[in-house]
Coordinates of C-alpha atoms in Angstrom, one line a residue:
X223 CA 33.4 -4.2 -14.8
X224 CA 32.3 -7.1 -12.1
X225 CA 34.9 -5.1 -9.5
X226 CA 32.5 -2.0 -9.9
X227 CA 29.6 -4.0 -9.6
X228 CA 30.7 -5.6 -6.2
X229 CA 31.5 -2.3 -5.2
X230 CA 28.5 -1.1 -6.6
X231 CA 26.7 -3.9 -4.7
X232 CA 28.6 -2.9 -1.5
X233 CA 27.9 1.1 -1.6
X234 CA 24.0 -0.1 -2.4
X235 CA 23.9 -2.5 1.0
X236 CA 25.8 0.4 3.4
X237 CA 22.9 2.6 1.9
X238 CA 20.3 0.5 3.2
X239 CA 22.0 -0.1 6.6
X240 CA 22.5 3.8 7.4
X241 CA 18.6 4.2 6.5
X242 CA 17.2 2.2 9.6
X243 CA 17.9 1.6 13.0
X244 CA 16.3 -1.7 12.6
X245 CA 19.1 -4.0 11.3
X246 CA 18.9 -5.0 7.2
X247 CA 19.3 -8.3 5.7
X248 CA 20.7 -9.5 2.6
X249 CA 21.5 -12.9 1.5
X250 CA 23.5 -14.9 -1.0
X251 CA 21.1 -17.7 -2.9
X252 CA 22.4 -20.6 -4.9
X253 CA 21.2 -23.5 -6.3
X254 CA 23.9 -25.9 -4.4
X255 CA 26.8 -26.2 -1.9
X256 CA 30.0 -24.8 -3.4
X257 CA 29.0 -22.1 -5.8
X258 CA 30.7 -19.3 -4.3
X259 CA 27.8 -17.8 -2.1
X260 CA 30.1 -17.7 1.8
X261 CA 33.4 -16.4 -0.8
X262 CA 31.3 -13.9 -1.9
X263 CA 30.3 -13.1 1.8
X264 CA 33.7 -12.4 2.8
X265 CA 34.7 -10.6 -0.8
X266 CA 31.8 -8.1 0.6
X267 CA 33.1 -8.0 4.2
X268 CA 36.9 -6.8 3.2
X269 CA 35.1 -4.2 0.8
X270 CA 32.9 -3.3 3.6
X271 CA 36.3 -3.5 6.1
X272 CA 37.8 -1.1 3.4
X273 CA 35.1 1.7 3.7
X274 CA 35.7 2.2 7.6
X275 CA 32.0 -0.6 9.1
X276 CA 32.3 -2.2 11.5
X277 CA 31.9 -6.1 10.4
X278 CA 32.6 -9.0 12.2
X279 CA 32.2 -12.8 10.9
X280 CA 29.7 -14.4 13.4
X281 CA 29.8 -18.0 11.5
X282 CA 31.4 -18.9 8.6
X283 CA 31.8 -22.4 7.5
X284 CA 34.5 -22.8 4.9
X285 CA 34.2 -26.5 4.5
X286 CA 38.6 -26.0 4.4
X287 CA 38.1 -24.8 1.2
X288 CA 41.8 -23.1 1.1
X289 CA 40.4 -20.3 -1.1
X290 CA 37.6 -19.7 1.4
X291 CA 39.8 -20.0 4.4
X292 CA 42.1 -17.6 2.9
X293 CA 39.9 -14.7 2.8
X294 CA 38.5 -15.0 6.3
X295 CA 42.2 -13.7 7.2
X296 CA 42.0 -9.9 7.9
X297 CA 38.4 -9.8 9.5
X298 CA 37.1 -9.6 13.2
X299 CA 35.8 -12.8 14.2
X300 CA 33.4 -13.2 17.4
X301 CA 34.7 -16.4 18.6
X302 CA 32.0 -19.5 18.7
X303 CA 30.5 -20.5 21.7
X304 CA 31.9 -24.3 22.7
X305 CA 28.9 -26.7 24.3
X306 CA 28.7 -30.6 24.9
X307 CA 26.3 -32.1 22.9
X308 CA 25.6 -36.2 23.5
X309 CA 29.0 -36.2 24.6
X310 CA 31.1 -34.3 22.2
X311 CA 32.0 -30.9 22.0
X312 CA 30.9 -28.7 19.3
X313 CA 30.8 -25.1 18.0
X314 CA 27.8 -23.2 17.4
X315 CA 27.4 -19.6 16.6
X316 CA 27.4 -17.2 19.7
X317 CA 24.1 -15.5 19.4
X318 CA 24.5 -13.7 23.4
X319 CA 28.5 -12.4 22.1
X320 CA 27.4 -10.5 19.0
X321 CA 24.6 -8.7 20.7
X322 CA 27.0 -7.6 23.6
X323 CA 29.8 -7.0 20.5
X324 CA 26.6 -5.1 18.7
X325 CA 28.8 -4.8 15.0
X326 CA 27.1 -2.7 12.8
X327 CA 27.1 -5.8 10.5
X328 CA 27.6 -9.4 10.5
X329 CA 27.8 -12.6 8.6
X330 CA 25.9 -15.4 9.7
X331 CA 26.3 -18.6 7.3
X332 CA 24.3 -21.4 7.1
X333 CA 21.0 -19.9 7.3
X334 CA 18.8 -23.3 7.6
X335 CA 21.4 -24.7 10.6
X336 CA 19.5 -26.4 13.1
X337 CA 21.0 -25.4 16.7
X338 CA 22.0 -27.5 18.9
X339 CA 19.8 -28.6 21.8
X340 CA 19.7 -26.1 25.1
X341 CA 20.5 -22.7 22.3
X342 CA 18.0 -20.3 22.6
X343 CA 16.3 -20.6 19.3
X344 CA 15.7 -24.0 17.5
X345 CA 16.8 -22.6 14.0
X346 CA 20.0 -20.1 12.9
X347 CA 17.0 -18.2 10.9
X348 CA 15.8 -17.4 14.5
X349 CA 19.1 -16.1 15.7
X350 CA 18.9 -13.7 12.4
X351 CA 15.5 -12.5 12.9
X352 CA 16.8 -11.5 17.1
X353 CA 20.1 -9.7 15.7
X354 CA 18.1 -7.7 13.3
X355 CA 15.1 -6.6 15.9
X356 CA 18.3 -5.6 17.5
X357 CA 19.5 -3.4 15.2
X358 CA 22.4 -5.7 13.8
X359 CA 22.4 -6.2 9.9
X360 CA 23.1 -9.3 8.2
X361 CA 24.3 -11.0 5.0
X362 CA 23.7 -14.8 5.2
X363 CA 23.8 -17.5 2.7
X364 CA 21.5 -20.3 1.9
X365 CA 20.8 -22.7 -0.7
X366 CA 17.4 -22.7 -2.9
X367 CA 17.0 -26.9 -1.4
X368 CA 16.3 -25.3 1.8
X369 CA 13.1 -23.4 1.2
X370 CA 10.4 -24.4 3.0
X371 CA 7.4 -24.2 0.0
X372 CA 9.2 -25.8 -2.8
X373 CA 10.8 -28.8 -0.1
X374 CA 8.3 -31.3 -1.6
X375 CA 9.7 -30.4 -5.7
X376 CA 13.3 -30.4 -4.2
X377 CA 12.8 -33.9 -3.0
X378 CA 11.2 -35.2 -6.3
X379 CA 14.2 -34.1 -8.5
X380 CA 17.1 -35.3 -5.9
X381 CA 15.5 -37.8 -4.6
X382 CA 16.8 -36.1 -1.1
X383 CA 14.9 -35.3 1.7
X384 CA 15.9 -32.1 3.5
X385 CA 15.0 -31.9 6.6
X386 CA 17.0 -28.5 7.7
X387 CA 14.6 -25.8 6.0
X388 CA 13.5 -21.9 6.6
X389 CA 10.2 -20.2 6.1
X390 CA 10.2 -18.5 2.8
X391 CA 9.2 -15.2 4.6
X392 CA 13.4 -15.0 5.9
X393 CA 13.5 -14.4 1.8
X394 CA 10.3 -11.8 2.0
X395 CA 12.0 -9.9 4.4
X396 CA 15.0 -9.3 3.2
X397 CA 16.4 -6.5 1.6
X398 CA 19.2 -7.7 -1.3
X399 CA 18.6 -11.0 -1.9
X400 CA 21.9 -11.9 -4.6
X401 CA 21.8 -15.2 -6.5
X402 CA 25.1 -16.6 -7.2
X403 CA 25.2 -18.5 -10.5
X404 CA 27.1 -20.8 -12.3
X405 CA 26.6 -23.3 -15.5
X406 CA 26.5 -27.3 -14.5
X407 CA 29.5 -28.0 -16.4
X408 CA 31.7 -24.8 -14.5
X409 CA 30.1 -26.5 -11.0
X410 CA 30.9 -29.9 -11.9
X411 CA 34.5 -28.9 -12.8
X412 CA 34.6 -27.3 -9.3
X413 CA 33.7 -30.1 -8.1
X414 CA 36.2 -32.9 -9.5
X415 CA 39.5 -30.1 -9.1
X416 CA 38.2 -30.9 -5.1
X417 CA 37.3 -27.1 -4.5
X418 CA 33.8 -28.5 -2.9
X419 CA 34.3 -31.5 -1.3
X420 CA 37.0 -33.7 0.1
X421 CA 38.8 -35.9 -2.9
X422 CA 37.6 -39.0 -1.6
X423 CA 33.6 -37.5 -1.8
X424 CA 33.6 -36.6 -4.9
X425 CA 33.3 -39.7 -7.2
X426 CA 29.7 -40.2 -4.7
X427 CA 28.7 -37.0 -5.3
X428 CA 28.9 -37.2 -9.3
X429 CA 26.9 -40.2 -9.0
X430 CA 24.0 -38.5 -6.9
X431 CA 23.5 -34.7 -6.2
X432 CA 25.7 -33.4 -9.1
X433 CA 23.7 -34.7 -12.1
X434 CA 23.6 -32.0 -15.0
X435 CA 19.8 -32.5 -15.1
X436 CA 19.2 -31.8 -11.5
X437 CA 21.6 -29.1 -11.1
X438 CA 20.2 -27.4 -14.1
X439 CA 16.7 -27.7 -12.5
X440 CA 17.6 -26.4 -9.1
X441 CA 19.3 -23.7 -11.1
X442 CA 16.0 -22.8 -12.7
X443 CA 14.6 -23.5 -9.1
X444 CA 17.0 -20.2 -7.5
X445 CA 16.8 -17.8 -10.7
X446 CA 13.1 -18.1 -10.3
X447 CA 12.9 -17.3 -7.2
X448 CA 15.4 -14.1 -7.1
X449 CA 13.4 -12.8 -10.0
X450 CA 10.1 -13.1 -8.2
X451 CA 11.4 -11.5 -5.1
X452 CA 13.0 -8.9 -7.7
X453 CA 9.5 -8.3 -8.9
X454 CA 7.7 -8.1 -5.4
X455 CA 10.3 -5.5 -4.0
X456 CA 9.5 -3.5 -7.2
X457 CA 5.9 -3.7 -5.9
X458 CA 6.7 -2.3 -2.6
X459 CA 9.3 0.1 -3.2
X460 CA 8.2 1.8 -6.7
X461 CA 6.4 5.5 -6.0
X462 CA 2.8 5.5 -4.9
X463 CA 2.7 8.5 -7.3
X464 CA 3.4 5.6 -10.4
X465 CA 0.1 3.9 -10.6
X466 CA 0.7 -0.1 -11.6
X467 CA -1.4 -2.4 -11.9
X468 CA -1.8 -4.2 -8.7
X469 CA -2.5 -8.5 -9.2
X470 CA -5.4 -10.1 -7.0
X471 CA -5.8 -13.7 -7.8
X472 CA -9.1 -16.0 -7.9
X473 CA -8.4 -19.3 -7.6
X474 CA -11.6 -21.5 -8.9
X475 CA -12.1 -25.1 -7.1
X476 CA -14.7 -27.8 -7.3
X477 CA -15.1 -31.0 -5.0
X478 CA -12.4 -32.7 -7.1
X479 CA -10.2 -33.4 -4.3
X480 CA -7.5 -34.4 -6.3
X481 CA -6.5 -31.1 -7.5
X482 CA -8.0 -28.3 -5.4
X483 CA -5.6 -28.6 -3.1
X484 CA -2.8 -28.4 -6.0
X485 CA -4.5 -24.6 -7.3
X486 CA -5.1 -23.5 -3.9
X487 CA -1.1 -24.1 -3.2
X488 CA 0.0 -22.9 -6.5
X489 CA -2.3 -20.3 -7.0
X490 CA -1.1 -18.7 -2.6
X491 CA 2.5 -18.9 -3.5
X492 CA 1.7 -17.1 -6.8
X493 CA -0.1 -14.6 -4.7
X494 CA 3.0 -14.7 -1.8
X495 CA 5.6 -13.7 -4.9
X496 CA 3.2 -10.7 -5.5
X497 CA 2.7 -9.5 -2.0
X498 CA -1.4 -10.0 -3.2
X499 CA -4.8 -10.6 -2.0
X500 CA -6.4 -14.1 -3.3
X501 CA -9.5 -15.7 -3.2
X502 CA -10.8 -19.3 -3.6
X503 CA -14.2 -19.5 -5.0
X504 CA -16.1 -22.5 -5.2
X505 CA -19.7 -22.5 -7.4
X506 CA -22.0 -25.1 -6.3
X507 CA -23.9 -26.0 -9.2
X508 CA -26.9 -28.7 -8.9
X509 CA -25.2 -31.4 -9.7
X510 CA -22.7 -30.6 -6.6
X511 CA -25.2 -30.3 -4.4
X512 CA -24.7 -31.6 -0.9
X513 CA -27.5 -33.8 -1.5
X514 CA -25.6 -34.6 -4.9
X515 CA -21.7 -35.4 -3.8
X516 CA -20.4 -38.1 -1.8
X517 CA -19.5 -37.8 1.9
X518 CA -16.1 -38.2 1.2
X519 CA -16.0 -35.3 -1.6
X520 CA -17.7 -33.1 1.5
X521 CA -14.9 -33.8 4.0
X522 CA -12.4 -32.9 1.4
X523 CA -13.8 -30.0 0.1
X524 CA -14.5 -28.3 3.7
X525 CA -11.0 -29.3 4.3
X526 CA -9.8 -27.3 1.1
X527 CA -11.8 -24.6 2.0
X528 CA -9.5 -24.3 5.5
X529 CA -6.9 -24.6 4.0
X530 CA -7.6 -21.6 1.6
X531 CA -8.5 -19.7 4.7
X532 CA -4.9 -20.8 6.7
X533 CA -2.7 -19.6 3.5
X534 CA -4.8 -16.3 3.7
X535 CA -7.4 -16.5 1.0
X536 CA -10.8 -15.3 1.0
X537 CA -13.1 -18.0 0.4
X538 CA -16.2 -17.6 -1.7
X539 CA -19.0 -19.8 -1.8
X540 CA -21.7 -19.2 -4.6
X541 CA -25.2 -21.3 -5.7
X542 CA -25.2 -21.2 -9.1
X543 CA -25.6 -23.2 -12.1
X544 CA -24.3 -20.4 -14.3
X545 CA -20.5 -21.2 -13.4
X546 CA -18.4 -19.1 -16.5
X547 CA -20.8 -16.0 -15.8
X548 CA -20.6 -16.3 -12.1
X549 CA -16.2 -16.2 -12.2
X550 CA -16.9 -13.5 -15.0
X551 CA -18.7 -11.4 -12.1
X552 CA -16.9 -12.2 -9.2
X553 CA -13.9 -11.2 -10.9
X554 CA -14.9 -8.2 -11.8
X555 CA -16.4 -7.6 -8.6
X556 CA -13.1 -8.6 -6.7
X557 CA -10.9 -6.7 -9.3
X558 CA -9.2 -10.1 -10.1
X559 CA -6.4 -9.9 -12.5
X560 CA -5.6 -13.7 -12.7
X561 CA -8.3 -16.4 -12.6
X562 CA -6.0 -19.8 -11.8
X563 CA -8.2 -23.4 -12.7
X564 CA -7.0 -26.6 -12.4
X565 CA -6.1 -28.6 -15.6
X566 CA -8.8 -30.0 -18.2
X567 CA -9.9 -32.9 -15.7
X568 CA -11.0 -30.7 -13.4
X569 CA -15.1 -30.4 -13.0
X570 CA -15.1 -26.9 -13.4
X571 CA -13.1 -26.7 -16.5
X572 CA -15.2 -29.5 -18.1
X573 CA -18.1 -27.7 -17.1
X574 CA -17.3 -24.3 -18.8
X575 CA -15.7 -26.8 -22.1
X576 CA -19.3 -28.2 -22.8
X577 CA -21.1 -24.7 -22.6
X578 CA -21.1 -22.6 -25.6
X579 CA -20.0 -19.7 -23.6
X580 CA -16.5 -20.7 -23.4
X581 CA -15.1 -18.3 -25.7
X582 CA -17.2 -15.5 -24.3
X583 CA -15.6 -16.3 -21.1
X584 CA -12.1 -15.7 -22.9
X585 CA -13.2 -12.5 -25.0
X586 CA -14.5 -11.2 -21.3
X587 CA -11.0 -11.8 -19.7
X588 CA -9.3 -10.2 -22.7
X589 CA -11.4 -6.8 -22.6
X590 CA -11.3 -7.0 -18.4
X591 CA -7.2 -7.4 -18.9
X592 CA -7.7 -10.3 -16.5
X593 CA -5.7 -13.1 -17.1
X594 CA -6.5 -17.0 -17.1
X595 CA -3.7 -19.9 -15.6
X596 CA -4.2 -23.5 -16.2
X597 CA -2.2 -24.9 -13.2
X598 CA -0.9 -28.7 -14.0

């Protein structure tokens, strides 16, 4: 059954390719190094081999993994391009010898590789995006740590800082995106039989990044994210002639400066996982009157408000000391399915707790279908 769905998986990705001159890009997620995602590469490129494509490995990094290593046997390899850098030579990827090659596909590994100084493009993820406008498709591989909108959660449960990152609209544009998954115990056996690392690594790396608690929550981290870019390509790609329900999120701030910047973040990549429009609206009651709220609230709040407007938002601004009815409208207005607030400290939300029109607020989101998110 999982050989007919890799070749299931194969037959889907030629599809795709043959559809457009432009070239297609899928990619391999997992939530760390050594789950399988460049041997699952190769698996594809022998099947793809098999059926008569022309596919050629571009870079592959094994990590002398023998299992790896063995599979990369048997395919066309476009040899890497040799440069001194500081005074050593290193490898990197020949970007100029795969256009003049021009395979109908290739692998690229390492997505988030920085290049090395005097390449044409800073970052590998640039080298993709030029072989695709070029008509060259590509399956890649790249872990969920290097993401650019999540970089700040990765760091706070490995305590890591990465630095090498892509923009999370490499993952937008792609069209497979496959997670490879495995259990914390089935990685951390991997890990001590020395199928990841080197023997003499490994005792380091049980000790820091291969923790059952932070594997399992950059597990979460990558299953998350191949669902939501699951649900956006359903989105695009369902029939115009089956009417959904399209989302539009409203994202209510106040001059709490603390958290508006939290909901407008939380509530644009909710709206980015959707493919949706979002608004920020902000109702200035009396008592947040300019005249009202300290300078420092002012700066922050004008600050949020360009904020909202770099991440793509509309940003309302309303007068008005009837805040629950004026969401209730604007919603409505706006055809807002989800209404996002900051948690119970926020003003707003104090504000609508003390008015006795809270739970008309709910009934009218209930009956409008509109749903309500409390962001922590």
């Amino acid at each position: 059954m999982e050989e007919e769905q890799k070749e299931e998986s194969v037959r889907h990705f030629l599809d795709l390719v043959k559809k457009s001159r432009r070239g297609k890009l899928k990619i391999y997620i997992g939530m760390s190094a050594g789950v399988g995602k460049t041997y699952r590469m190769l698996q594809e490129s022998h099947a793809l081999l098999r059926n008569g494509v022309d596919i050629c490995i571009g870079y592959v990094e094994t990590h002398k993994r023998v299992e790896t290593e063995a599979l990369v046997e048997g395919l066309p390899v476009i040899p890497r391009r040799k440069i001194f850098y500081r005074g050593k030579e290193i490898e990197e990827m020949d970007l100029k010898g795969i256009m003049n090659r021009h395979p109908e596909i290739v692998i690229v590994d390492e997505l988030a590789h920085t290049n090395a100084e005097g390449s044409k493009n800073t970052k590998r993820w640039q080298d993709v995006f030029d072989l695709l406008e070029a008509g060259i498709s590509v399956i890649s591989a790249v872990n969920i740590q290097h993401l650019e909108s999540i970089n700040e959660e990765i760091e706070q449960i490995t305590g890591i800082a990465v630095t090498e990152r892509i923009p999370d609209k490499i993952l937008e544009i792609a069209d497979e995106i496959v997670n490879i998954d495995l259990t914390a115990d089935e990685l951390v056996t991997r890990l001590k039989e020395g199928k990841i690392y080197d023997k003499s690594k490994i005792e380091r790396a049980l000790g820091n990044f291969f923790q059952s608690d932070k594997i399992l929550q950059l597990r979460e981290l990558a299953l998350k994210e191949v669902v939501h870019q699951v649900e956006r390509k359903i989105q695009t790609e369902i029939p115009k002639s089956i009417k959904l329900r399209p989302e539009r999120f409203l994202a209510c701030i106040s001059s709490n400066a603390e958290t508006a910047g939290v909901v407008i973040r939380k509530t644009a990549r909710l709206a980015s996982y959707y493919r949706s429009p979002w608004m920020v609206l902000y109702v200035q009651s009396d008592s947040e009157s300019m005249e009202r709220i300290k300078l420092d609230k002012q700066r922050h709040l004008i600050n949020h408000f360009k904020l909202a407007t770099e991440l793509g938002a509309e940003v309302i601004k309303i007068k008005s000391n009837a805040i629950t009815r004026t969401i209730i409208d604007i919603a409505t207005e706006k055809e807002v399915t989800t209404i996002c607030i900051g948690k119970p400290h926020l003003n707003i939300f104090q504000v609508i707790l003390r008015t006795a029109v809270f739970n008309g607020l709910l009934k009218n989101l209930a009956m409008k279908d509109i749903d309500l998110v409390i962001l922590s």
